[in-house]
XYZ file of C-alpha atoms in Angstrom:
400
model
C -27.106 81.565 -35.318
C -24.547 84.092 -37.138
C -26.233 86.700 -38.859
C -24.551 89.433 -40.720
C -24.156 92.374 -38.658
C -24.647 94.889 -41.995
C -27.327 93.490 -44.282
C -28.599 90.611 -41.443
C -28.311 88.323 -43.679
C -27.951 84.949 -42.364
C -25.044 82.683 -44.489
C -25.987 79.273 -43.223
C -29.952 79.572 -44.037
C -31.306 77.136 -45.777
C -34.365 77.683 -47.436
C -37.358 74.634 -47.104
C -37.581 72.400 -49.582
C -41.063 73.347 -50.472
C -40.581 76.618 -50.300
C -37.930 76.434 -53.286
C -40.451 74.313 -55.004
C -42.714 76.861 -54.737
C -40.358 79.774 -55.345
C -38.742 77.968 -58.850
C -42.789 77.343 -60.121
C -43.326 81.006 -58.790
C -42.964 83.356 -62.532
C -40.219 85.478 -62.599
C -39.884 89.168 -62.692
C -40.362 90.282 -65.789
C -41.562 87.373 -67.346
C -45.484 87.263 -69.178
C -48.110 86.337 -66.627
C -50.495 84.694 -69.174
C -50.322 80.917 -69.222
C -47.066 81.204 -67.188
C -47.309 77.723 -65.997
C -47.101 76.642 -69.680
C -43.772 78.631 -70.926
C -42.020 75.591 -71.521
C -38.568 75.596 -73.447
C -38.723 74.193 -77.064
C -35.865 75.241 -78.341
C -33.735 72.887 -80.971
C -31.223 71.431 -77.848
C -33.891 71.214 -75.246
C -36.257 69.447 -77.458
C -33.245 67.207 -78.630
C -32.825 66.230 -74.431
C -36.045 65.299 -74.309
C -36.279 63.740 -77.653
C -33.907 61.289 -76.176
C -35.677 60.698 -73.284
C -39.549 60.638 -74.497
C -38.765 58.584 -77.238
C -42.607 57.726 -77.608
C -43.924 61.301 -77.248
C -43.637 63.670 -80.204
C -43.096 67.165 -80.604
C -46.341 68.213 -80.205
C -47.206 66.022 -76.798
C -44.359 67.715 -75.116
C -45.196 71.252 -76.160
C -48.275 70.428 -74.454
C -46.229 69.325 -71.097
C -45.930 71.744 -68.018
C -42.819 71.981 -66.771
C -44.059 70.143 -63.772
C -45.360 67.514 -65.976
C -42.102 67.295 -68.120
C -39.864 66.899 -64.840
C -42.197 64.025 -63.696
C -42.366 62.159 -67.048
C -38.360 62.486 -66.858
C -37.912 61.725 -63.807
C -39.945 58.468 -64.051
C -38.194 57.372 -67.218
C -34.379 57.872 -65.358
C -36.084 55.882 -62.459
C -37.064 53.136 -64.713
C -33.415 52.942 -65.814
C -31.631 53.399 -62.444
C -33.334 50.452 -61.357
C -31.828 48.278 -63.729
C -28.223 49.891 -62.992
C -28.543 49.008 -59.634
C -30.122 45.837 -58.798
C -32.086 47.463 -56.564
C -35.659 48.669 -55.255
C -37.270 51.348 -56.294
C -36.737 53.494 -53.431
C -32.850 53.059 -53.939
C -33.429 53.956 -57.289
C -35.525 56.746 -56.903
C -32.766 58.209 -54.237
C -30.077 57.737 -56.290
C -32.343 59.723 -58.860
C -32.376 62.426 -56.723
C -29.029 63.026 -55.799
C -27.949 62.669 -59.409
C -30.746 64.848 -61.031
C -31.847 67.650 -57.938
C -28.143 68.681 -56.769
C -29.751 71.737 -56.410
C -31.735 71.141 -54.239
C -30.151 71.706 -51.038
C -27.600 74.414 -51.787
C -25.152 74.664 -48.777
C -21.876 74.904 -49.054
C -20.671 72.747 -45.424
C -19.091 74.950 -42.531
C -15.490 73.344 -42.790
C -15.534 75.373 -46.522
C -16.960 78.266 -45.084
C -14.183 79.035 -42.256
C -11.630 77.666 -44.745
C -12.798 80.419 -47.436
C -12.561 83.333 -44.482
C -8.704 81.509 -43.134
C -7.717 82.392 -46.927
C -9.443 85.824 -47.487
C -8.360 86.897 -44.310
C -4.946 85.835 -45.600
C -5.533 87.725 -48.979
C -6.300 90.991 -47.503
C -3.669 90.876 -45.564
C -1.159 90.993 -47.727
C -3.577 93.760 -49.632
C -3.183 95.478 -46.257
C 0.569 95.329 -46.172
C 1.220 96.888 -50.152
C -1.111 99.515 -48.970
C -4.660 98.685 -50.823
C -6.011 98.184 -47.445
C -7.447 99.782 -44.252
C -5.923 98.032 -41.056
C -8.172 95.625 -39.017
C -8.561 97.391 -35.508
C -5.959 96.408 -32.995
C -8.082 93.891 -31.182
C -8.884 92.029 -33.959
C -6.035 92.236 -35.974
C -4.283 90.440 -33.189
C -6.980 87.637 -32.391
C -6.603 86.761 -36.200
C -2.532 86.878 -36.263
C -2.790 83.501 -34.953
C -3.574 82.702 -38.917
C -0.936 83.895 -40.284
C 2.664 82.324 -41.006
C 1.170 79.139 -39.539
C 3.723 76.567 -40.879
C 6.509 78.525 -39.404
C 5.148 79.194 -36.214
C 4.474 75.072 -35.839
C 8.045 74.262 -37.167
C 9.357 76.869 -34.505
C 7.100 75.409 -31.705
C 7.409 71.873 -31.899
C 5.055 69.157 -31.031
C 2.910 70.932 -28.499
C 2.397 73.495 -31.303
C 1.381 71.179 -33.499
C -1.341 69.743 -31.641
C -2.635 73.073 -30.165
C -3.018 73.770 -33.388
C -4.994 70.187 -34.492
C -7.119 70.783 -31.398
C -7.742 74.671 -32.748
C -8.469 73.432 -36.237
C -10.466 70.891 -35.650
C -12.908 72.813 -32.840
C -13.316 75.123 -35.352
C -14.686 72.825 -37.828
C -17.026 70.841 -35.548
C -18.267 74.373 -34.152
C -18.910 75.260 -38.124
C -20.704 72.022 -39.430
C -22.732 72.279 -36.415
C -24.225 75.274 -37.294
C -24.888 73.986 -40.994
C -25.137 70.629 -40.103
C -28.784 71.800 -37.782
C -30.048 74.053 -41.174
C -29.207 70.816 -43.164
C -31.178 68.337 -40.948
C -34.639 70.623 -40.635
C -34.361 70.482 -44.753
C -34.135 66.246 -44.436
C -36.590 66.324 -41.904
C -39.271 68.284 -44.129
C -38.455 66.036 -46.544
C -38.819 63.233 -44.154
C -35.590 61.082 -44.505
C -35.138 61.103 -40.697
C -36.754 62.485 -37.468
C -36.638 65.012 -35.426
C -36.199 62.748 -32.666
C -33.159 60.622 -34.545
C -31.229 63.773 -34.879
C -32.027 64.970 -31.435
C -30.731 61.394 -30.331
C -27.744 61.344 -32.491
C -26.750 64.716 -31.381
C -26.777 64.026 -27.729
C -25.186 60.915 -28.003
C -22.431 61.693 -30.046
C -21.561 64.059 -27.245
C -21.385 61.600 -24.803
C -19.004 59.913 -26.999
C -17.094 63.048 -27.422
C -16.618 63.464 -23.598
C -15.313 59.653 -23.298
C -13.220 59.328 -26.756
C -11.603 62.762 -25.985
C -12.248 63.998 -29.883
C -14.725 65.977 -31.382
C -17.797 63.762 -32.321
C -20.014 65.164 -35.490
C -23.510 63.518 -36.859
C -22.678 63.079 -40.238
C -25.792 63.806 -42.555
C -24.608 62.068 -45.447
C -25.998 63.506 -48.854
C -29.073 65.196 -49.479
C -31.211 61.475 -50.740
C -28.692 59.368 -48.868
C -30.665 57.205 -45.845
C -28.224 55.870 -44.121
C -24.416 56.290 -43.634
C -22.295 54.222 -42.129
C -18.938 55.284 -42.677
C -17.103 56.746 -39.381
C -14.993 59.180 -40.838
C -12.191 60.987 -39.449
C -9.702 64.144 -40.077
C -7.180 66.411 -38.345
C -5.159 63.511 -36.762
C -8.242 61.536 -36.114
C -9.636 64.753 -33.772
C -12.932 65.539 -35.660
C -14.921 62.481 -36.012
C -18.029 62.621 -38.520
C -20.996 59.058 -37.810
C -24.042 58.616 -39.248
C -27.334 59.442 -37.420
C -28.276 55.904 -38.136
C -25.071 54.479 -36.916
C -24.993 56.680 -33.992
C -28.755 55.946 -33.086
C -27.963 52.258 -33.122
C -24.701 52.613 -30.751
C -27.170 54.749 -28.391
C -29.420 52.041 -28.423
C -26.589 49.484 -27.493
C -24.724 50.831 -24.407
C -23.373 47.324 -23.809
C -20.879 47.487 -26.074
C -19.893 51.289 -25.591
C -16.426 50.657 -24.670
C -16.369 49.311 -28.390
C -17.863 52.788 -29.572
C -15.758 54.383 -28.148
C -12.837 52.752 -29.431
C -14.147 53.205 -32.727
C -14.552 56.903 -32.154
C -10.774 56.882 -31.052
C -9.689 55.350 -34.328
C -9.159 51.763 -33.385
C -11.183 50.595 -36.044
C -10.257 50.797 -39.615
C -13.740 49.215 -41.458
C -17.090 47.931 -40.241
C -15.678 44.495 -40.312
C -13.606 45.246 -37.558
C -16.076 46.639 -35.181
C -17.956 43.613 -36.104
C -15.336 41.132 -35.304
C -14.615 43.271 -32.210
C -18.330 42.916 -30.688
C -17.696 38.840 -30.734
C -14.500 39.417 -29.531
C -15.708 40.875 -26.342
C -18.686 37.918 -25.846
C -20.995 40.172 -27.560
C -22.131 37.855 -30.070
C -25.977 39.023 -29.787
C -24.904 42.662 -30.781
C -22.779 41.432 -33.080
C -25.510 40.362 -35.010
C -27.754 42.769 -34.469
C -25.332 45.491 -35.421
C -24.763 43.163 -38.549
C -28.189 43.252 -39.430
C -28.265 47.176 -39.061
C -25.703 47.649 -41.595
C -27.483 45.652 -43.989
C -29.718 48.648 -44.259
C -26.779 50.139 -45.983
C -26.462 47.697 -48.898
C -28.287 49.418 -52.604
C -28.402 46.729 -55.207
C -24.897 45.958 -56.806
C -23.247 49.117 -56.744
C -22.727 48.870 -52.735
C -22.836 45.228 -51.270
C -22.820 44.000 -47.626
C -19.115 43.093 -48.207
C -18.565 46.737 -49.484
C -20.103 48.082 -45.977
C -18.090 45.187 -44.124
C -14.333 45.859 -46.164
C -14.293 49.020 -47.216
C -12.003 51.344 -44.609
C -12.904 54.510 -42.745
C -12.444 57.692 -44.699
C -9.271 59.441 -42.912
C -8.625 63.146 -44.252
C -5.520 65.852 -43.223
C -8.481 68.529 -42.453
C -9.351 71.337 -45.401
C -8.420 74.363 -42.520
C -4.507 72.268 -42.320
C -4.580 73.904 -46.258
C -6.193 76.798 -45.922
C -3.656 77.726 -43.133
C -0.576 76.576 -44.305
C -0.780 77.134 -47.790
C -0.728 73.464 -49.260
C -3.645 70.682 -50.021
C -4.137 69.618 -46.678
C -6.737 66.782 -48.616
C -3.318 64.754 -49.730
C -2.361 62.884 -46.530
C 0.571 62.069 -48.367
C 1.338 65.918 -49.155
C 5.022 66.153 -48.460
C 4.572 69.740 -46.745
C 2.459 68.212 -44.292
C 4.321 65.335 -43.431
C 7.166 67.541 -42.730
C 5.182 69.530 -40.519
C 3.877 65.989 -38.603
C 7.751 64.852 -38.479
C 8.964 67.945 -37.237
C 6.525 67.607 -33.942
C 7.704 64.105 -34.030
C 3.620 62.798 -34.668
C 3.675 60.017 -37.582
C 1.345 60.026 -40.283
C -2.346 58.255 -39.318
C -1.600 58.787 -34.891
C -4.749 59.502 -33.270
C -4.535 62.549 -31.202
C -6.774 63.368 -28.218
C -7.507 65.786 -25.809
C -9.132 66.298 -22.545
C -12.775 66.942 -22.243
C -11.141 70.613 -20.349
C -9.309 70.906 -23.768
C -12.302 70.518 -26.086
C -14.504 72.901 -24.131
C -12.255 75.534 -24.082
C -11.155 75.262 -27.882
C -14.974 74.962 -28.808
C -15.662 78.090 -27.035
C -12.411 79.707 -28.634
C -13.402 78.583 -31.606
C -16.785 80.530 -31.768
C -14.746 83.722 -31.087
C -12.116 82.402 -34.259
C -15.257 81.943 -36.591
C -17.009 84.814 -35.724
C -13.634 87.316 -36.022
C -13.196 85.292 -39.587
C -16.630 85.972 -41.091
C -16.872 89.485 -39.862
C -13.046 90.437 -40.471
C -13.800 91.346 -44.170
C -16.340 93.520 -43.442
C -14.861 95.450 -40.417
C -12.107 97.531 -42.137
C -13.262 101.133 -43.165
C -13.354 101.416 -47.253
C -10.395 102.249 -49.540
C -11.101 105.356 -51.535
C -9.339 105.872 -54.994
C -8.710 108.715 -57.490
C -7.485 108.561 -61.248
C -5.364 112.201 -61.594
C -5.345 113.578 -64.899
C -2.046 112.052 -65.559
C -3.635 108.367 -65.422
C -2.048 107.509 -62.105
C -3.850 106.150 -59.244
C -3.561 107.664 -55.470
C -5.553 106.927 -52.614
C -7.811 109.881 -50.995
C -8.714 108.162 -47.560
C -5.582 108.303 -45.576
């Protein structure tokens, strides 16, 4: 786990979900000790929120109300009317309460974000470096980190074999950073007891087996923080980085028959649910057909997402957010004209499926720990900029 060398603090923790609880109920510095659990807000807008929600509970019942108390009675009235959205059970409702009302809750931004953020700041103070507001990176690392610089020239000089270096680079460096958030983010869901320790476990090792035979990166994706199951096998950086659900990927675990079929979907084959389906019977797998047909029904919450939504709707295919963050450009458009130059250039159309060795993705993986790490640290590793106002108002620099 990456912890930061200065203040060792560690930018992927994520603290238990009970322990926030506790922690947000805990009084604040400062703040009166007496009857702490009953400082509840009355002011004119909060006691107009609630009006509208405790519409048979006057002023004086809710002055009465802890704030644990006051959350509940909310909560239960947004559950009531949820369930009537939806169509649903309670459960559904109750989930979708959560995600709607407790965003909060699990505050993490994902890795792909992080090492995007550090591609640009690294960017940034590199052009600070080069006006002279500054300190230089040491040699070493100045020149493992060139490679981020001036990227869309150095593809459109290089070709095709530059372009998919630098897909394979990308996207190892995104699997290797939603790992490390993606394993903080599970023991928070397992606390909370939306999946097991042994489903994630299971997931995780079989989506590397599928990595080694699909020849892409293969992530577990987590879904949101009250979302049960996912089924959506979504891809990015030319179909290279591969994100399925620890549901989905427990079922195809517990299925080896059809893994050729897995694997194909892995690869991109695929473009919806239906197809996989219609793929299974296909092959003379009518049994798993079903079977995997029944699993997705799991999936299904009321009327806002039916079984023919899980069936029809396609596979979420994105450029990659480091494709931006590297070449200057919202990698998020597929259709971003910038990027489909790029793509034409190394002669690649728009939606090809690249893959790679299982040599490849070991060695970019372990390249890309190196990347990340330089990234994070870089900021921190150049020696501080001293400043001094003269008399005369201007500004000149003391430390060189």
């Amino acid at each position: 786990m990456l912890v930061d060398k200065t203040s060792g603090h560690n930018p992927y923790y994520i603290k238990p979900y009970s322990q926030q609880l506790k922690e947000e109920a805990a009084p604040k510095d400062g703040a009166a000790q007496e009857n702490a659990a009953y400082q509840v807000d009355i002011s004119a807008d909060t006691m107009l929120i609630n009006a509208k929600t405790f519409k048979n509970i006057d002023a004086s019942q809710l002055r009465a109300l802890t704030p644990e108390e006051m959350q509940a009675k909310r909560e239960e009235k947004e559950s009531q009317e949820s369930r009537t959205v939806w169509g649903g059970t309670a459960l559904e409702a109750c989930e979708y309460d959560y995600e709607l009302n407790h965003p909060s809750n699990e505050v993490l931004i994902d890795g792909e974000t992080l090492i995007s953020w550090a591609i640009q700041m690294h960017q940034n103070d590199k052009a600070a470096e080069n006006a002279g507001n500054l300190n230089r990176l040491s040699g070493s690392l100045d020149k493992a980190l060139s490679k981020f610089l001036n990227v869309y020239e150095k593809i459109t000089a290089g070709g095709a074999s530059s372009f998919r270096e630098y897909n394979l680079t990308f996207a190892a460096m995104t699997f290797e950073a939603e790992t490390r958030t993606n394993d903080q983010k599970a023991a928070n869901r397992i606390e909370r007891g939306q999946f097991t320790n042994a489903e994630y476990q299971q997931a995780k090792s079989y989506a590397q087996n599928l990595q080694q035979k699909a020849g892409v990166f293969v992530l577990v994706n987590l879904g949101t923080s009250s979302q049960r199951f996912e089924t959506s096998i979504d891809s990015s950086y030319n179909n290279s980085l591969v994100k399925v659900g620890i549901k989905e990927l427990g079922f195809m675990a517990e299925h080896k028959e059809a893994e050729s079929i897995w694997v194909s979907a892995i690869q991109g084959k695929y473009h919806n649910q239906g197809e996989i389906v219609q793929a299974l019977k296909n092959r003379g797998l009518s049994d798993t057909a079903a079977t995997y047909t029944e699993h997705l029904q799991k999936a299904v919450r009321g009327k806002v997402y039916t079984m023919d939504n899980v069936l029809n709707n396609n596979f979420t295919r994105e450029t990659g957010a480091l494709w931006a963050s590297s070449t200057g450009f919202n990698g998020r458009e597929v259709s971003d004209t910038n990027y489909q130059k790029l793509q034409q250039q190394a002669g690649i159309e728009n939606g090809s499926n690249l893959t790679y060795s299982v040599r490849e993705l070991n060695r970019a993986l372990n390249q890309a720990i190196e990347d990340n790490n330089n990234l994070y640290h870089a900021p921190g590793s150049r020696a501080p900029v001293s400043w001094r106002i003269l008399d005369d108002g201007s500004v000149i620099r003391t430390d060189t």
